[in-house]
């Protein structure tokens, strides 16, 4: 088994009497898409916040490429190669799509305290940004303000922003949220093509997409991973059926 | 690599950045600068030094607002305490001149100087350090708390100056002879105006260059969406802090010149009225627009001069204008004159 790119080891998080994350351990291996599913209120968002760095776990460790990142800030994790997308798009609306992507290229190059040279036409920023946009089928929308993009285009742009950072692991928080069947199918196809480039931890409600994309699926219920395995194992698991049907 | 472009876009079709043209915006801006330069020169030739001095005042208020605009407009940091830097710059000029005149030393250690080439860097350095201190604390907060904490710091500086009798306390400090620039006669109104004009143009050029750089891209993103900035891998706090410091240094240099223009510096330069005035000018002119502070200063000084001659209640009309701009012209005078900014 190849070494995990991203590993969670025994994460715990409590809010008062509520245990939001209860001894969660999982790994993301090179070349795989690992899906995390669970009913509403299972603690998915809390878990993502801990992985991305906006929330500190009470106990446990998070490792990226074998290095511990548990105590690092959001930005420091991003610089180490953790790319993410948000459940609700988080983009700079008035700016052209490409400027949202270029900031990731710039951060990765580590040159944000350069005060003099023009950046907007710098090919070292523009070319990688355009490549990331093209990867998500958005090259023709590069100079369109985000505010004028369709919902589906924004979802794809979020992923392009993360790709531009040349991440070692991608954390995608419900990338299909709000997409129709057609948009969802298209995004599924694009994510499929990314698999070998960067491993993805996919949090998703769209079961069709999950079963098509993910090699491994973990099911989170009430803060615990109650089942883990490939698509068929999960589909047949009685506990998973209970959790979903019992709602 | 054939299945990644379902939209039908081939890499060969990648669109280039649309070209930039001078257009209406460029024309309006060029005309504004040209008028600001030509009118005082004409006034001087026609023998009206009063108007030259008025233009110098306008130019310096605009320059102070250019500084504030970097923090407030481009960085989204609503500082209600920029008078602290404006006044501190003024006091550096005043204190330097005071000790040079008396042949004494500041705090018994540093001799005075009336050389602007010495005073300007000291003013900027002092303002930069003060802003580093204030910004490091204030930028831990945001929104209304940031407004209040910057105001609180500025008020501390204000009361400090008020209660320091060595430098005039609440009576202020006169500058008997305008500070000197080698090779130039700073007493000449037109020469001094040209120095101020150069200062304004430099401050605007610096802002433009800064905002076009990688640092500017990061600052813009910090204003529009700091979650996106952090997620991309850039910590917003130091980006904000650095721009806050640069902003204060520009405003401080304008303050140093302003004290020399008036031959006087007093705590009123540090008061919250001054901070408010600078904010009003930035908002009137157009928040986060390069020429906004200049347009705002023109409007402000015009109303003060024209309406102020008719009624002492001229600020009522200023208030109504501000109300109109905020309600109906969100992009300020520049938005109305020159159209919307291409983006941001």
XYZ file of C-alpha atoms in Angstrom:
591
model
C 0.000 0.000 0.000
C 1.373 3.371 -0.967
C 1.910 5.939 1.772
C -1.111 8.133 2.421
C -1.026 11.662 1.030
C -3.457 12.852 3.651
C -4.082 11.052 6.913
C -6.422 11.785 9.809
C -5.510 10.012 13.024
C -8.039 9.809 15.838
C -9.608 13.244 15.461
C -11.915 14.395 18.246
C -13.938 17.580 18.447
C -16.551 18.476 21.038
C -18.838 21.485 21.278
C -20.114 21.421 24.864
C -22.064 18.215 25.281
C -22.133 17.508 21.548
C -19.444 15.293 20.107
C -19.121 16.488 16.531
C -16.094 14.396 15.596
C -15.583 11.134 17.414
C -12.320 9.318 16.825
C -12.205 9.789 13.062
C -9.277 8.223 11.223
C -9.020 7.953 7.482
C -6.445 8.134 4.737
C -6.215 9.409 1.194
C -3.817 7.481 -1.043
C -2.112 8.654 -4.222
C -4.290 8.265 -7.314
C -7.547 7.706 -5.522
C -10.810 9.454 -4.931
C -11.995 8.803 -1.406
C -15.579 9.836 -0.744
C -16.943 10.863 2.605
C -20.706 10.613 2.865
C -23.198 10.941 5.654
C -26.628 12.308 6.469
C -27.135 15.954 7.420
C -25.740 16.731 10.843
C -23.259 13.867 10.717
C -20.376 16.275 11.325
C -19.029 16.493 7.790
C -18.594 20.259 7.854
C -16.874 20.156 11.244
C -14.501 17.521 9.951
C -13.687 19.533 6.819
C -13.045 22.627 8.907
C -10.506 20.656 10.941
C -8.761 19.307 7.869
C -8.650 22.722 6.187
C -7.453 24.446 9.326
C -10.264 26.791 10.295
C -11.069 24.645 13.345
C -8.631 22.955 15.740
C -9.369 19.369 16.772
C -9.409 18.652 20.533
C -7.294 15.568 19.965
C -5.735 13.662 17.092
C -3.357 14.437 14.276
C -3.597 15.457 10.630
C -0.738 14.587 8.300
C -0.120 15.844 4.790
C 2.516 13.910 2.891
C 3.706 12.424 6.160
C 4.220 15.812 7.850
C 2.018 16.892 10.699
C -0.105 19.946 9.879
C -2.482 19.824 12.856
C -1.375 23.181 14.280
C -0.966 25.106 11.040
C -3.166 27.940 9.772
C -5.400 27.686 6.706
C -2.867 29.548 4.570
C 0.093 27.490 5.791
C -1.736 24.248 4.956
C -2.569 25.604 1.517
C 1.097 26.423 0.911
C 2.023 22.855 1.881
C -0.293 21.570 -0.828
C -3.808 21.240 0.507
C -6.298 22.568 -2.049
C -9.979 22.881 -1.241
C -13.309 23.966 -2.620
C -16.267 25.227 -0.610
C -19.798 23.980 -0.274
C -20.991 27.518 -1.016
C -18.731 29.105 -3.644
C -16.227 31.484 -2.110
C -14.865 33.651 -4.914
C -14.128 37.327 -5.546
C -17.291 38.246 -7.459
C -16.239 41.482 -9.204
C -12.948 40.053 -10.503
C -12.520 38.079 -13.726
C -12.429 34.327 -13.202
C -8.719 34.183 -13.980
C -7.786 36.612 -11.198
C -9.304 34.194 -8.706
C -7.104 31.446 -10.098
C -3.968 33.611 -10.420
C -3.898 34.301 -6.688
C -3.351 30.580 -6.136
C -0.494 30.497 -8.658
C 1.031 33.533 -6.981
C 0.725 32.031 -3.501
C 2.393 28.863 -4.676
C 5.294 30.854 -6.133
C 5.551 32.627 -2.771
C 5.968 36.132 -4.155
C 3.164 38.129 -2.625
C 5.362 40.869 -1.221
C 6.505 42.133 -4.605
C 5.365 45.696 -4.855
C 6.496 46.965 -8.207
C 6.250 44.647 -11.205
C 2.827 44.443 -12.864
C 1.160 41.135 -12.103
C -1.977 41.229 -14.197
C -0.122 40.573 -17.445
C 2.650 38.412 -16.019
C 2.741 35.235 -18.141
C 4.210 33.315 -15.193
C 0.885 33.853 -13.436
C -1.442 33.864 -16.425
C -0.247 30.712 -18.176
C -0.592 28.304 -15.238
C -3.921 29.942 -14.379
C -5.202 29.484 -17.928
C -4.034 25.879 -17.878
C -6.006 25.235 -14.678
C -9.066 26.929 -16.188
C -8.731 24.870 -19.372
C -8.512 21.728 -17.257
C -11.982 22.557 -15.927
C -13.326 23.619 -19.334
C -13.393 27.317 -18.451
C -10.641 28.799 -20.639
C -13.161 30.709 -22.747
C -14.548 32.382 -19.591
C -11.162 33.467 -18.224
C -11.796 37.218 -18.412
C -15.468 37.106 -17.457
C -16.271 38.532 -14.001
C -17.279 35.789 -11.578
C -20.574 37.578 -10.972
C -21.561 36.812 -14.576
C -20.725 33.103 -14.450
C -23.417 30.450 -14.151
C -23.680 28.385 -11.006
C -22.126 25.389 -12.722
C -19.217 27.457 -13.976
C -18.570 28.729 -10.477
C -18.465 25.205 -9.115
C -15.882 24.304 -11.752
C -13.968 27.564 -11.106
C -13.616 26.660 -7.430
C -11.888 23.451 -8.454
C -9.708 25.331 -10.971
C -8.588 27.699 -8.174
C -7.519 24.712 -6.100
C -5.793 23.043 -9.072
C -3.727 26.148 -9.796
C -1.998 25.687 -6.451
C -0.544 22.381 -7.697
C -1.946 20.658 -4.619
C -0.817 17.314 -3.230
C -4.360 16.629 -2.072
C -7.731 18.110 -2.931
C -10.536 18.526 -0.451
C -13.795 19.051 -2.335
C -16.790 20.010 -0.228
C -19.951 19.074 -2.125
C -18.737 20.226 -5.540
C -22.038 19.109 -7.102
C -24.178 21.160 -4.695
C -26.983 22.882 -6.578
C -26.086 21.393 -9.962
C -28.695 19.791 -12.178
C -28.215 16.223 -13.455
C -26.455 17.438 -16.582
C -24.037 19.769 -14.783
C -23.412 17.111 -12.221
C -22.554 14.553 -14.893
C -20.176 16.979 -16.565
C -18.359 17.830 -13.351
C -18.145 14.118 -12.514
C -16.382 13.585 -15.819
C -13.933 16.402 -15.132
C -13.136 15.103 -11.641
C -12.640 11.620 -13.067
C -9.924 13.038 -15.305
C -8.129 14.586 -12.311
C -7.792 11.361 -10.374
C -4.268 10.504 -11.492
C -3.078 14.070 -11.136
C -4.131 14.666 -7.582
C -5.929 12.485 -5.028
C -9.304 13.825 -3.932
C -11.162 13.622 -0.658
C -14.708 14.109 -1.871
C -17.573 15.109 0.394
C -20.715 14.705 -1.641
C -24.456 14.125 -1.421
C -24.887 13.069 -5.042
C -24.713 9.274 -4.623
C -24.536 8.608 -8.328
C -21.388 10.697 -8.557
C -19.939 9.136 -5.423
C -20.437 5.564 -6.598
C -19.046 6.376 -9.995
C -15.949 8.244 -8.803
C -14.834 6.833 -5.486
C -12.618 3.800 -5.003
C -13.279 3.948 -1.307
C -16.160 5.378 0.662
C -16.316 6.284 4.340
C -19.686 6.851 5.987
C -19.895 9.390 8.764
C -22.829 9.237 11.175
C -23.045 11.239 14.393
C -19.360 12.092 14.178
C -18.160 8.488 13.777
C -17.019 6.569 10.736
C -19.524 3.688 10.849
C -18.551 2.001 7.614
C -15.667 1.988 5.220
C -15.028 0.166 1.958
C -15.629 0.121 -1.774
C -18.973 0.977 -3.367
C -20.476 -2.500 -3.179
C -19.508 -2.990 0.474
C -21.115 0.321 1.402
C -24.278 -0.368 -0.590
C -24.788 -3.667 1.218
C -23.860 -2.471 4.700
C -26.909 -2.762 6.969
C -25.707 0.010 9.304
C -25.441 2.429 6.388
C -28.915 1.486 5.185
C -30.221 2.097 8.685
C -28.561 5.484 8.970
C -29.911 6.678 5.654
C -33.339 5.057 5.788
C -33.838 5.839 9.448
C -33.767 9.569 8.825
C -5.689 14.614 -23.107
C -8.704 14.750 -25.344
C -11.556 14.440 -22.911
C -10.877 17.459 -20.698
C -12.396 20.139 -22.828
C -16.067 19.315 -23.141
C -16.891 22.954 -23.796
C -15.060 22.635 -27.101
C -12.271 25.032 -26.164
C -8.941 24.007 -27.535
C -5.746 25.283 -25.968
C -5.030 27.133 -29.211
C -8.139 29.271 -28.689
C -7.043 30.601 -25.306
C -8.106 34.221 -25.326
C -5.537 36.905 -24.642
C -6.173 39.731 -22.192
C -8.410 42.317 -23.875
C -6.348 45.411 -24.795
C -6.505 48.569 -22.703
C -7.474 51.945 -24.141
C -7.287 55.521 -22.841
C -11.052 55.985 -23.209
C -13.294 58.324 -21.236
C -11.746 57.440 -17.893
C -8.211 58.192 -19.057
C -9.273 61.464 -20.647
C -11.100 62.685 -17.544
C -8.111 61.822 -15.370
C -5.634 63.525 -17.653
C -7.776 66.686 -17.802
C -8.045 66.755 -13.998
C -4.291 66.588 -13.509
C -3.622 69.124 -16.261
C -6.107 71.614 -14.752
C -4.626 71.150 -11.299
C -1.207 72.024 -12.710
C -2.180 74.799 -15.136
C -4.649 76.807 -13.029
C -2.233 77.640 -10.169
C 0.491 78.545 -12.654
C -1.965 80.888 -14.385
C -3.069 82.322 -11.037
C 0.552 82.996 -10.136
C 1.220 84.731 -13.467
C -1.898 86.875 -13.007
C -0.713 87.821 -9.517
C -3.190 85.913 -7.325
C -0.988 84.020 -4.830
C -4.050 83.297 -2.694
C -5.300 80.831 -5.307
C -1.883 79.211 -5.542
C -1.935 78.576 -1.794
C -5.496 77.283 -2.051
C -4.371 74.862 -4.766
C -1.504 73.711 -2.531
C -3.978 73.050 0.270
C -6.245 71.100 -2.089
C -3.288 69.102 -3.387
C -2.109 68.145 0.103
C -5.582 67.205 1.342
C -5.897 65.067 -1.807
C -2.508 63.472 -1.111
C -3.497 62.662 2.479
C -6.675 61.102 1.104
C -4.627 59.093 -1.443
C -2.904 57.575 1.572
C -6.193 56.801 3.296
C -7.633 55.415 0.053
C -4.959 52.717 -0.011
C -6.205 51.383 3.330
C -9.899 52.258 3.074
C -10.547 51.897 -0.630
C -8.138 49.270 -1.897
C -7.671 47.344 1.335
C -11.190 47.644 2.744
C -9.813 48.817 6.105
C -12.063 51.645 7.277
C -9.547 53.620 9.317
C -11.163 56.400 11.323
C -7.782 57.474 12.662
C -5.701 58.688 9.759
C -5.486 62.155 11.351
C -2.923 60.571 13.676
C -0.503 60.165 10.757
C -1.446 63.452 9.120
C -0.808 65.265 12.398
C 2.318 63.310 13.315
C 3.811 64.215 9.939
C 2.929 67.828 10.661
C 4.523 67.712 14.095
C 7.751 66.267 12.681
C 8.000 69.303 10.383
C 7.036 71.626 13.252
C 9.372 70.148 15.840
C 12.267 70.023 13.372
C 11.802 73.695 12.555
C 11.357 74.616 16.231
C 14.681 73.106 17.254
C 16.478 74.401 14.172
C 15.223 77.920 15.021
C 16.217 77.628 18.699
C 19.398 75.637 18.039
C 18.242 73.155 20.701
C 17.779 69.393 20.502
C 14.705 67.127 20.454
C 14.530 65.313 23.806
C 18.028 66.673 24.436
C 19.494 64.289 21.872
C 18.576 65.034 18.278
C 19.392 68.439 16.823
C 16.636 70.197 14.880
C 16.651 70.563 11.134
C 14.889 72.741 8.627
C 15.995 70.626 5.674
C 12.996 68.938 4.082
C 15.199 66.151 2.750
C 15.831 65.233 6.387
C 12.363 65.983 7.724
C 10.358 64.063 5.096
C 12.025 60.679 5.647
C 11.739 61.147 9.417
C 8.042 62.025 9.093
C 7.404 58.951 6.959
C 9.433 56.706 9.236
C 7.648 57.971 12.340
C 4.235 57.504 10.723
C 5.197 54.064 9.466
C 6.244 52.961 12.953
C 3.108 54.405 14.556
C 0.955 52.650 11.934
C 2.829 49.396 12.493
C 1.975 49.609 16.185
C -1.639 50.698 15.696
C -2.217 48.381 12.750
C -0.718 45.333 14.470
C -3.358 45.662 17.194
C -6.289 47.059 15.184
C -6.069 44.549 12.330
C -6.864 41.744 14.765
C -10.392 43.144 14.647
C -12.630 44.007 11.720
C -15.760 45.917 10.829
C -17.075 48.412 13.339
C -14.482 47.365 15.945
C -11.697 48.284 13.571
C -13.263 51.714 13.012
C -13.537 52.310 16.746
C -10.088 51.061 17.683
C -8.355 53.185 15.038
C -10.352 56.168 16.314
C -9.322 55.377 19.884
C -5.628 55.256 18.999
C -5.865 58.536 17.081
C -7.576 60.187 20.058
C -4.743 59.025 22.304
C -2.250 60.735 20.024
C -4.477 63.819 19.937
C -4.633 64.154 23.730
C -0.937 63.430 24.015
C -0.131 66.366 21.716
C -2.665 68.506 23.566
C -0.921 67.976 26.865
C 2.712 68.312 25.809
C 3.538 71.939 26.639
C 7.039 71.845 25.095
C 5.491 71.878 21.632
C 2.672 74.295 22.281
C 0.116 71.908 23.768
C -3.340 72.866 22.604
C -2.090 76.176 21.188
C -0.014 74.440 18.551
C 3.442 75.143 17.260
C 4.311 77.866 14.728
C 6.833 77.304 11.948
C 8.337 80.793 11.590
C 10.345 80.105 8.461
C 9.162 77.471 6.028
C 11.482 74.462 5.973
C 14.038 74.454 3.193
C 14.723 72.327 0.158
C 18.267 72.830 -1.175
C 18.307 74.819 -4.399
C 14.646 75.888 -4.223
C 12.852 78.826 -2.651
C 10.100 77.126 -0.664
C 8.749 80.532 0.431
C 7.605 81.141 -3.139
C 3.959 80.013 -3.340
C 4.254 78.527 -6.836
C 7.473 76.639 -6.045
C 5.844 75.211 -2.949
C 2.743 74.276 -4.935
C 4.892 72.428 -7.464
C 6.524 70.479 -4.634
C 3.062 69.525 -3.349
C 1.909 68.611 -6.852
C 4.940 66.368 -7.331
C 4.129 64.726 -4.000
C 0.546 64.025 -5.048
C 1.547 62.634 -8.446
C 4.187 60.418 -6.852
C 1.725 59.130 -4.249
C -0.790 58.309 -6.984
C 1.829 56.674 -9.192
C 2.995 54.593 -6.237
C -0.587 53.533 -5.475
C -1.190 52.585 -9.093
C 2.009 50.587 -9.321
C 1.392 48.927 -5.978
C -2.127 47.873 -6.846
C -1.006 46.432 -10.170
C 1.671 44.286 -8.516
C 1.399 40.856 -6.926
C 1.074 42.578 -3.580
C -1.858 44.576 -4.962
C -3.508 41.391 -6.206
C -3.216 39.918 -2.716
C -4.561 43.105 -1.091
C -7.503 43.218 -3.503
C -8.321 39.619 -2.641
C -7.991 40.401 1.076
C -10.664 43.060 0.616
C -13.007 41.074 -1.627
C -12.723 37.632 -0.028
C -10.106 36.902 2.605
C -11.219 33.282 2.844
C -10.232 32.827 -0.786
C -6.873 34.483 -0.099
C -6.112 32.206 2.854
C -7.327 29.148 0.963
C -4.948 30.031 -1.855
C -2.106 30.031 0.669
C -1.589 33.705 1.524
C -2.160 34.884 5.100
C -4.257 38.067 4.886
C -2.965 39.755 8.069
C 0.578 40.729 6.974
C -0.708 41.864 3.572
C -3.159 44.201 5.307
C -0.600 45.398 7.817
C 1.969 46.332 5.174
C -0.575 48.275 3.140
C -1.798 50.018 6.302
C 1.761 51.147 7.036
C 2.347 52.415 3.485
C -1.007 54.199 3.628
C -0.001 55.977 6.844
C 3.370 56.983 5.419
C 1.741 58.710 2.445
C -0.737 60.533 4.678
C 2.115 61.474 7.034
C 4.194 63.021 4.258
C 1.156 65.045 3.183
C 0.827 66.190 6.811
C 4.454 67.338 6.945
C 3.906 69.430 3.822
C 0.597 70.731 5.165
C 2.246 72.065 8.344
C 4.830 73.837 6.221
C 2.141 75.282 3.979
C 0.266 76.762 6.944
C 3.402 77.639 8.908
C 1.638 76.090 11.851
C 0.845 72.722 13.355
C -1.681 72.128 16.115
C -3.637 69.247 17.649
C -6.493 70.061 15.261
C -4.495 68.234 12.574
C -4.750 65.164 14.830
C -8.428 65.506 15.698
C -11.135 63.090 14.658
C -12.670 65.857 12.535
C -9.618 65.600 10.337
C -9.987 61.802 10.105
C -13.637 62.284 9.189
C -12.800 64.934 6.596
C -10.355 62.568 4.879
C -12.936 59.785 4.899
C -15.589 62.085 3.444
C -13.183 63.100 0.666
C -12.380 59.493 -0.220
C -16.070 58.538 -0.270
C -17.107 61.645 -2.242
C -14.433 61.013 -4.860
C -14.956 57.283 -5.216
C -13.705 54.575 -2.864
C -10.777 52.547 -4.214
C -10.311 54.656 -7.333
C -6.964 56.137 -8.167
C -8.300 59.637 -8.903
C -11.080 59.464 -6.312
C -9.195 61.348 -3.573
C -8.314 64.161 -5.987
C -11.908 64.458 -7.235
C -13.161 64.371 -3.651
C -10.696 67.031 -2.530
C -11.671 69.288 -5.436
C -15.337 68.979 -4.471
C -14.636 69.448 -0.772
C -12.370 72.483 -1.122
C -14.680 74.045 -3.734
C -17.669 73.765 -1.436
C -15.679 75.042 1.521
C -14.384 78.030 -0.469
C -17.497 78.935 -2.457
C -20.288 78.064 -0.016
C -18.157 78.845 3.033
C -17.965 82.445 1.768
C -21.767 82.651 1.673
C -22.766 80.851 4.830
C -21.085 79.386 7.869
C -23.448 76.433 7.541
C -21.769 75.235 4.340
C -21.205 71.821 5.860
C -24.942 71.251 5.658
C -24.557 71.234 1.880
C -21.508 69.016 2.165
C -23.625 66.600 4.179
C -26.388 66.641 1.578
C -23.866 66.035 -1.206
C -22.383 63.124 0.730
C -25.872 61.740 1.224
C -26.527 62.048 -2.503
C -23.279 60.308 -3.403
C -23.834 57.466 -0.959
C -27.436 56.940 -2.076
C -27.244 57.526 -5.809
C -23.627 57.435 -6.981
C -21.936 54.583 -5.176
C -18.789 55.026 -7.216
C -18.401 58.658 -6.219
C -17.640 61.661 -8.371
C -15.130 59.640 -10.390
C -17.717 56.967 -11.089
C -20.077 59.650 -12.302
C -17.469 61.477 -14.414
C -15.477 58.579 -15.763
C -17.695 55.511 -15.572
C -17.106 52.344 -13.640
C -13.686 50.886 -12.982
C -13.048 47.895 -15.298
C -13.165 45.575 -12.298
C -12.746 45.528 -8.546
